[in-house]
Amino acid sequence: MSAHKGTQPCVYLRENSILARQAEAGGAETTRCALGMESARESPLLVARSLTQLLERDTVRVELIPEKKGLFLKHVEYQVTSQRFKISVYRRYTDFDVLHEVLLHRFPYRAVPALPPKRKLKGVLTSEREFIEGRRRALRRFINTVARHPFFSEDELVKTFLTFNGSDVQCKLREAYKKTGDEFMTNKISTQAKDFLPTDVQGQFASSRELIRNIFSSFHKLRGRVERVCERSRETSADLQVFGKELSTMGSGTSSVPSPAGGHCSWGTIQQSLKGLSGEFALLADKAAEQGRREEDEVVEKLNLFLDVLQSYKDLCERHEKGILQDQQRAQQRHSVMRRQTISSGPQAREQPTVEQLESRIVQQENAIQAMELRSYFSLFCLHQETQLVFAYLQLAPLVLEALVGSQILGHREMGELWNNLQPKMSRLLGDSNSVSSPPFTSQ
C-alpha cells in the first residue's frame, strides 16, 4: 500500500508547518543524539517489551452471539470483551474491517495484522459452521495482537473500538482518524527519526526480513502437520464412537441361539459383556474428541497467532519497499521533468506555464520530496521498532512446541488410563483363564 495514498496537495503544506514546529521542539534532543550523548536506555528507537509484557497488556475475548435475523438477511455478531477496559461491546465483521482500514491509514509504517476473509472461499471444503468458528478465532487473534501492540493499544482508534457502545462505531473510527491523520503527522520525533537510526539499518532490515521469511516458511509447513494431528484425534473419536455403537447393537440383540450350537455356546453371556463395553468405548471417543479440541486450542491457535505476527511483518516489509521507495522515485522523476522544462523554457504561448510558475512548482516539488525523505526515514524508524517486536514474538516458537508435547503427554496418559480400565471387563468377557486357554493368533 502506498504511504501517500489519498494525500491531497495541501497536506504537504500542513506537513511543512508540523515539521518546523517539531524541529524546533526537538532541537535540543537531536543535538544530544548527534553528540553521542543519547544513552541506549533513553533512545526512542528501542522498544523494551518482552513477550510476557506484550501478552499481559490485554486479553480480548471474542464470542459468537446468536444470529440476528432481519427481513431478508441474517448476520453474525460478536461480543468483544477487553480485560484491560473491563467492558463488553458488540461488533460485526464490518466493524473489524473498518478498524483494519483506519489502522493501515493511521499507522502506514507499522505491522498491522491481516483480517480473515468475510466469506468462505470457493473450493474450500468446510461447512458454514466451521468457517464461522474459524473466522471468530482469527478475529480474536487480530484484535488481541492489535490490543497488545505498544503503539496501537494507546491510540484512540483501538480504545474507541473496544469501548464505544454507540450505534455507529464505524463513523466514530473514521472521524477519529480524520482528526489526527497518520502517525508521521502526530509523532513528536518523526522529523528527527534519521538521527536515531543505526548506520547499517538497511543491512539489518535485509537480514531480519530474510530470517523472518525463513522462519515463517518452516512453521507454516509445521502447521499443516499439527492440523493433521488434530484431524487424526477427531477421526479416532469418530471411529471409537462407531465401534461402541456396534458393540451396543450386538449386545442388545434378541435373537435366540440355534440348537445346533449345542450346550457349550455362551453367546448370551458374551452379549451382556459387549453391551457393557460399549459404554467404555463411548468414553474413549469423548476423550479422543477432547484431545482434538485441546490440540486445536492450545497448539494450533498459538501457532496461528505466531504465523499471523510473522505475516504482518512480511506485509510491512513489502509495503515499505513498494510504497515509500516507489513514491519517492516518482516524486524525484516529476521534479526532474519540471527542471528540464524550466531550463528549456523560451518564448511561451499564453496557455503555457511561465518560468515563474515553473519555478514555483519546483519549490513545491522540492518541499514534497523533502517531506517524502523524512517519511522514508520515519518508515525505517518504525520498521526497526516493529522488527524488535516481531523478535519478541519469536519466543512463541518454543511455547508452541511445549504446548504440542504437553498435549500429547496428557492425551496419551488419559487415553491409557481408559484403556487400562477396560482390562477387568475384558477378563470377565474371556471367562476364567484357568478353564479357557487363548489359542495363538500368530505362529511363534
PDB file of C-alpha atoms in Angstrom, residues 69-250:
ATOM      1  CA  LYS A  69     -32.310 -12.194  11.538  1.00  0.00           C
ATOM      2  CA  GLY A  70     -33.662  -9.273   9.568  1.00  0.00           C
ATOM      3  CA  LEU A  71     -36.382  -9.213   6.957  1.00  0.00           C
ATOM      4  CA  PHE A  72     -34.140 -10.647   4.273  1.00  0.00           C
ATOM      5  CA  LEU A  73     -30.664 -11.287   5.685  1.00  0.00           C
ATOM      6  CA  LYS A  74     -29.084 -12.651   8.799  1.00  0.00           C
ATOM      7  CA  HIS A  75     -25.717 -11.605  10.140  1.00  0.00           C
ATOM      8  CA  VAL A  76     -23.177 -12.780  12.675  1.00  0.00           C
ATOM      9  CA  GLU A  77     -22.426 -10.595  15.656  1.00  0.00           C
ATOM     10  CA  TYR A  78     -19.668 -10.858  18.246  1.00  0.00           C
ATOM     11  CA  GLN A  79     -19.373  -9.880  21.871  1.00  0.00           C
ATOM     12  CA  VAL A  80     -15.957  -8.280  22.338  1.00  0.00           C
ATOM     13  CA  THR A  81     -14.717  -8.022  25.928  1.00  0.00           C
ATOM     14  CA  SER A  82     -11.483  -6.278  26.882  1.00  0.00           C
ATOM     15  CA  GLN A  83      -9.857  -7.297  30.136  1.00  0.00           C
ATOM     16  CA  ARG A  84      -7.962  -4.010  30.231  1.00  0.00           C
ATOM     17  CA  PHE A  85     -11.003  -1.751  29.829  1.00  0.00           C
ATOM     18  CA  LYS A  86     -13.377  -4.144  31.624  1.00  0.00           C
ATOM     19  CA  ILE A  87     -16.218  -3.602  29.191  1.00  0.00           C
ATOM     20  CA  SER A  88     -18.125  -5.607  26.583  1.00  0.00           C
ATOM     21  CA  VAL A  89     -19.254  -4.241  23.236  1.00  0.00           C
ATOM     22  CA  TYR A  90     -20.994  -5.806  20.242  1.00  0.00           C
ATOM     23  CA  ARG A  91     -19.305  -5.803  16.868  1.00  0.00           C
ATOM     24  CA  ARG A  92     -19.905  -7.176  13.382  1.00  0.00           C
ATOM     25  CA  TYR A  93     -17.311  -8.255  10.860  1.00  0.00           C
ATOM     26  CA  THR A  94     -17.657  -4.949   9.001  1.00  0.00           C
ATOM     27  CA  ASP A  95     -16.668  -3.115  12.210  1.00  0.00           C
ATOM     28  CA  PHE A  96     -13.441  -5.130  12.352  1.00  0.00           C
ATOM     29  CA  ASP A  97     -12.937  -4.342   8.656  1.00  0.00           C
ATOM     30  CA  VAL A  98     -13.210  -0.585   9.215  1.00  0.00           C
ATOM     31  CA  LEU A  99     -10.828  -0.778  12.185  1.00  0.00           C
ATOM     32  CA  HIS A 100      -8.320  -2.600   9.983  1.00  0.00           C
ATOM     33  CA  GLU A 101      -8.727   0.020   7.265  1.00  0.00           C
ATOM     34  CA  VAL A 102      -8.183   3.038   9.515  1.00  0.00           C
ATOM     35  CA  LEU A 103      -5.253   1.361  11.292  1.00  0.00           C
ATOM     36  CA  LEU A 104      -3.493   0.970   7.942  1.00  0.00           C
ATOM     37  CA  HIS A 105      -4.042   4.678   7.243  1.00  0.00           C
ATOM     38  CA  ARG A 106      -3.136   5.777  10.762  1.00  0.00           C
ATOM     39  CA  PHE A 107      -0.054   3.525  11.012  1.00  0.00           C
ATOM     40  CA  PRO A 108       1.158   3.007   7.416  1.00  0.00           C
ATOM     41  CA  TYR A 109       4.676   2.142   8.606  1.00  0.00           C
ATOM     42  CA  ARG A 110       3.768  -0.487  11.203  1.00  0.00           C
ATOM     43  CA  ALA A 111       2.804  -4.161  11.150  1.00  0.00           C
ATOM     44  CA  VAL A 112      -0.990  -4.184  11.098  1.00  0.00           C
ATOM     45  CA  PRO A 113      -2.226  -7.814  11.212  1.00  0.00           C
ATOM     46  CA  ALA A 114      -4.483  -9.016   8.420  1.00  0.00           C
ATOM     47  CA  LEU A 115      -8.173  -9.862   8.703  1.00  0.00           C
ATOM     48  CA  PRO A 116      -9.692 -13.238   7.789  1.00  0.00           C
ATOM     49  CA  PRO A 117     -11.912 -13.317   4.679  1.00  0.00           C
ATOM     50  CA  LYS A 118     -15.519 -12.255   5.159  1.00  0.00           C
ATOM     51  CA  ARG A 119     -16.934 -15.165   3.188  1.00  0.00           C
ATOM     52  CA  LYS A 120     -15.894 -18.735   2.581  1.00  0.00           C
ATOM     53  CA  LEU A 121     -13.537 -19.034  -0.338  1.00  0.00           C
ATOM     54  CA  LYS A 122     -14.587 -21.108  -3.329  1.00  0.00           C
ATOM     55  CA  GLY A 123     -13.212 -24.622  -3.290  1.00  0.00           C
ATOM     56  CA  VAL A 124     -12.704 -24.724   0.479  1.00  0.00           C
ATOM     57  CA  LEU A 125     -14.271 -27.925   1.768  1.00  0.00           C
ATOM     58  CA  THR A 126     -15.531 -26.733   5.135  1.00  0.00           C
ATOM     59  CA  SER A 127     -19.042 -26.360   6.482  1.00  0.00           C
ATOM     60  CA  GLU A 128     -20.555 -22.954   7.141  1.00  0.00           C
ATOM     61  CA  ARG A 129     -20.366 -23.622  10.869  1.00  0.00           C
ATOM     62  CA  GLU A 130     -16.663 -24.479  10.698  1.00  0.00           C
ATOM     63  CA  PHE A 131     -15.968 -21.370   8.616  1.00  0.00           C
ATOM     64  CA  ILE A 132     -17.746 -19.080  11.089  1.00  0.00           C
ATOM     65  CA  GLU A 133     -15.844 -20.595  14.019  1.00  0.00           C
ATOM     66  CA  GLY A 134     -12.529 -20.285  12.172  1.00  0.00           C
ATOM     67  CA  ARG A 135     -13.279 -16.652  11.372  1.00  0.00           C
ATOM     68  CA  ARG A 136     -14.151 -15.956  15.017  1.00  0.00           C
ATOM     69  CA  ARG A 137     -10.805 -17.368  16.115  1.00  0.00           C
ATOM     70  CA  ALA A 138      -8.981 -15.292  13.500  1.00  0.00           C
ATOM     71  CA  LEU A 139     -10.783 -12.104  14.572  1.00  0.00           C
ATOM     72  CA  ARG A 140      -9.836 -12.864  18.169  1.00  0.00           C
ATOM     73  CA  ARG A 141      -6.181 -13.209  17.189  1.00  0.00           C
ATOM     74  CA  PHE A 142      -6.381  -9.966  15.200  1.00  0.00           C
ATOM     75  CA  ILE A 143      -7.838  -7.814  17.958  1.00  0.00           C
ATOM     76  CA  ASN A 144      -5.550  -9.306  20.617  1.00  0.00           C
ATOM     77  CA  THR A 145      -2.459  -8.601  18.518  1.00  0.00           C
ATOM     78  CA  VAL A 146      -3.672  -5.028  17.997  1.00  0.00           C
ATOM     79  CA  ALA A 147      -4.643  -4.513  21.660  1.00  0.00           C
ATOM     80  CA  ARG A 148      -1.211  -5.725  22.812  1.00  0.00           C
ATOM     81  CA  HIS A 149       0.795  -3.583  20.401  1.00  0.00           C
ATOM     82  CA  PRO A 150       2.620  -0.853  22.371  1.00  0.00           C
ATOM     83  CA  PHE A 151       1.592   1.881  19.893  1.00  0.00           C
ATOM     84  CA  PHE A 152      -1.782   0.668  18.633  1.00  0.00           C
ATOM     85  CA  SER A 153      -3.050  -0.004  22.147  1.00  0.00           C
ATOM     86  CA  GLU A 154      -2.566   3.644  23.192  1.00  0.00           C
ATOM     87  CA  ASP A 155      -4.281   5.079  20.145  1.00  0.00           C
ATOM     88  CA  GLU A 156      -7.794   6.484  20.210  1.00  0.00           C
ATOM     89  CA  LEU A 157      -8.859   4.150  17.394  1.00  0.00           C
ATOM     90  CA  VAL A 158      -8.318   0.990  19.420  1.00  0.00           C
ATOM     91  CA  LYS A 159      -9.802   2.492  22.570  1.00  0.00           C
ATOM     92  CA  THR A 160     -12.894   3.505  20.598  1.00  0.00           C
ATOM     93  CA  PHE A 161     -13.310   0.059  19.070  1.00  0.00           C
ATOM     94  CA  LEU A 162     -13.038  -1.690  22.438  1.00  0.00           C
ATOM     95  CA  THR A 163     -15.182   0.701  24.491  1.00  0.00           C
ATOM     96  CA  PHE A 164     -17.640   2.649  22.295  1.00  0.00           C
ATOM     97  CA  ASN A 165     -21.208   1.484  22.842  1.00  0.00           C
ATOM     98  CA  GLY A 166     -22.897   3.841  20.389  1.00  0.00           C
ATOM     99  CA  SER A 167     -24.901   2.913  17.352  1.00  0.00           C
ATOM    100  CA  ASP A 168     -22.277   3.572  14.654  1.00  0.00           C
ATOM    101  CA  VAL A 169     -18.749   2.690  15.677  1.00  0.00           C
ATOM    102  CA  GLN A 170     -17.593   2.808  12.042  1.00  0.00           C
ATOM    103  CA  CYS A 171     -18.297   6.535  11.707  1.00  0.00           C
ATOM    104  CA  LYS A 172     -16.669   7.113  15.076  1.00  0.00           C
ATOM    105  CA  LEU A 173     -13.495   5.344  13.921  1.00  0.00           C
ATOM    106  CA  ARG A 174     -13.303   7.310  10.665  1.00  0.00           C
ATOM    107  CA  GLU A 175     -13.873  10.597  12.479  1.00  0.00           C
ATOM    108  CA  ALA A 176     -11.125   9.765  14.963  1.00  0.00           C
ATOM    109  CA  TYR A 177      -8.669   9.164  12.127  1.00  0.00           C
ATOM    110  CA  LYS A 178      -9.608  12.367  10.293  1.00  0.00           C
ATOM    111  CA  LYS A 179      -8.869  14.398  13.417  1.00  0.00           C
ATOM    112  CA  THR A 180      -5.344  13.045  13.808  1.00  0.00           C
ATOM    113  CA  GLY A 181      -4.014  11.960  10.409  1.00  0.00           C
ATOM    114  CA  ASP A 182      -1.296   9.351  10.144  1.00  0.00           C
ATOM    115  CA  GLU A 183       1.423   8.665  12.705  1.00  0.00           C
ATOM    116  CA  PHE A 184       4.018  10.806  10.930  1.00  0.00           C
ATOM    117  CA  MET A 185       1.831  13.873  11.496  1.00  0.00           C
ATOM    118  CA  THR A 186       1.495  13.308  15.251  1.00  0.00           C
ATOM    119  CA  ASN A 187       4.734  11.642  16.359  1.00  0.00           C
ATOM    120  CA  LYS A 188       6.976  14.119  18.197  1.00  0.00           C
ATOM    121  CA  ILE A 189      10.209  12.795  16.720  1.00  0.00           C
ATOM    122  CA  SER A 190       9.071  11.917  13.198  1.00  0.00           C
ATOM    123  CA  THR A 191      11.261  14.620  11.651  1.00  0.00           C
ATOM    124  CA  GLN A 192      14.324  13.535  13.685  1.00  0.00           C
ATOM    125  CA  ALA A 193      13.954   9.817  13.003  1.00  0.00           C
ATOM    126  CA  LYS A 194      17.121   9.773  10.894  1.00  0.00           C
ATOM    127  CA  ASP A 195      19.227  10.779  13.914  1.00  0.00           C
ATOM    128  CA  PHE A 196      18.250   7.669  15.855  1.00  0.00           C
ATOM    129  CA  LEU A 197      18.745   5.095  13.095  1.00  0.00           C
ATOM    130  CA  PRO A 198      21.814   2.829  13.174  1.00  0.00           C
ATOM    131  CA  THR A 199      24.268   3.350  10.346  1.00  0.00           C
ATOM    132  CA  ASP A 200      23.653  -0.144   8.930  1.00  0.00           C
ATOM    133  CA  VAL A 201      19.858  -0.002   9.216  1.00  0.00           C
ATOM    134  CA  GLN A 202      19.328  -1.180   5.621  1.00  0.00           C
ATOM    135  CA  GLY A 203      21.564  -4.211   6.151  1.00  0.00           C
ATOM    136  CA  GLN A 204      19.795  -5.053   9.405  1.00  0.00           C
ATOM    137  CA  PHE A 205      16.453  -4.748   7.644  1.00  0.00           C
ATOM    138  CA  ALA A 206      17.509  -7.089   4.842  1.00  0.00           C
ATOM    139  CA  SER A 207      18.872  -9.768   7.187  1.00  0.00           C
ATOM    140  CA  SER A 208      15.877  -9.555   9.539  1.00  0.00           C
ATOM    141  CA  ARG A 209      13.459  -9.823   6.638  1.00  0.00           C
ATOM    142  CA  GLU A 210      15.219 -12.909   5.291  1.00  0.00           C
ATOM    143  CA  LEU A 211      15.291 -14.568   8.727  1.00  0.00           C
ATOM    144  CA  ILE A 212      11.580 -13.941   9.360  1.00  0.00           C
ATOM    145  CA  ARG A 213      10.733 -15.207   5.878  1.00  0.00           C
ATOM    146  CA  ASN A 214      12.581 -18.480   6.538  1.00  0.00           C
ATOM    147  CA  ILE A 215      11.044 -18.941   9.997  1.00  0.00           C
ATOM    148  CA  PHE A 216       7.584 -18.306   8.582  1.00  0.00           C
ATOM    149  CA  SER A 217       8.112 -20.842   5.800  1.00  0.00           C
ATOM    150  CA  SER A 218       9.182 -23.574   8.226  1.00  0.00           C
ATOM    151  CA  PHE A 219       6.404 -23.010  10.756  1.00  0.00           C
ATOM    152  CA  HIS A 220       3.822 -22.733   8.001  1.00  0.00           C
ATOM    153  CA  LYS A 221       4.756 -26.273   6.980  1.00  0.00           C
ATOM    154  CA  LEU A 222       4.636 -27.417  10.609  1.00  0.00           C
ATOM    155  CA  ARG A 223       1.120 -26.021  10.950  1.00  0.00           C
ATOM    156  CA  GLY A 224      -0.058 -28.409   8.260  1.00  0.00           C
ATOM    157  CA  ARG A 225       1.336 -31.336  10.231  1.00  0.00           C
ATOM    158  CA  VAL A 226      -0.171 -30.147  13.517  1.00  0.00           C
ATOM    159  CA  GLU A 227      -3.555 -29.751  11.843  1.00  0.00           C
ATOM    160  CA  ARG A 228      -3.250 -33.364  10.667  1.00  0.00           C
ATOM    161  CA  VAL A 229      -2.576 -34.420  14.265  1.00  0.00           C
ATOM    162  CA  CYS A 230      -5.808 -32.680  15.316  1.00  0.00           C
ATOM    163  CA  GLU A 231      -7.684 -34.298  12.453  1.00  0.00           C
ATOM    164  CA  ARG A 232      -6.434 -37.742  13.470  1.00  0.00           C
ATOM    165  CA  SER A 233      -7.734 -37.185  17.001  1.00  0.00           C
ATOM    166  CA  ARG A 234     -11.143 -36.267  15.617  1.00  0.00           C
ATOM    167  CA  GLU A 235     -11.100 -39.296  13.316  1.00  0.00           C
ATOM    168  CA  THR A 236     -10.109 -41.552  16.223  1.00  0.00           C
ATOM    169  CA  SER A 237     -13.044 -40.188  18.192  1.00  0.00           C
ATOM    170  CA  ALA A 238     -15.433 -40.910  15.321  1.00  0.00           C
ATOM    171  CA  ASP A 239     -14.045 -44.431  14.859  1.00  0.00           C
ATOM    172  CA  LEU A 240     -14.325 -45.256  18.555  1.00  0.00           C
ATOM    173  CA  GLN A 241     -17.865 -43.928  18.628  1.00  0.00           C
ATOM    174  CA  VAL A 242     -18.860 -46.205  15.746  1.00  0.00           C
ATOM    175  CA  PHE A 243     -17.066 -49.088  17.462  1.00  0.00           C
ATOM    176  CA  GLY A 244     -19.047 -48.538  20.652  1.00  0.00           C
ATOM    177  CA  LYS A 245     -22.363 -48.287  18.791  1.00  0.00           C
ATOM    178  CA  GLU A 246     -21.725 -51.590  17.015  1.00  0.00           C
ATOM    179  CA  LEU A 247     -20.893 -53.291  20.306  1.00  0.00           C
ATOM    180  CA  SER A 248     -24.095 -51.901  21.783  1.00  0.00           C
ATOM    181  CA  THR A 249     -26.089 -53.193  18.798  1.00  0.00           C
ATOM    182  CA  MET A 250     -24.614 -56.664  19.126  1.00  0.00           C
TER     183      MET A 250
END
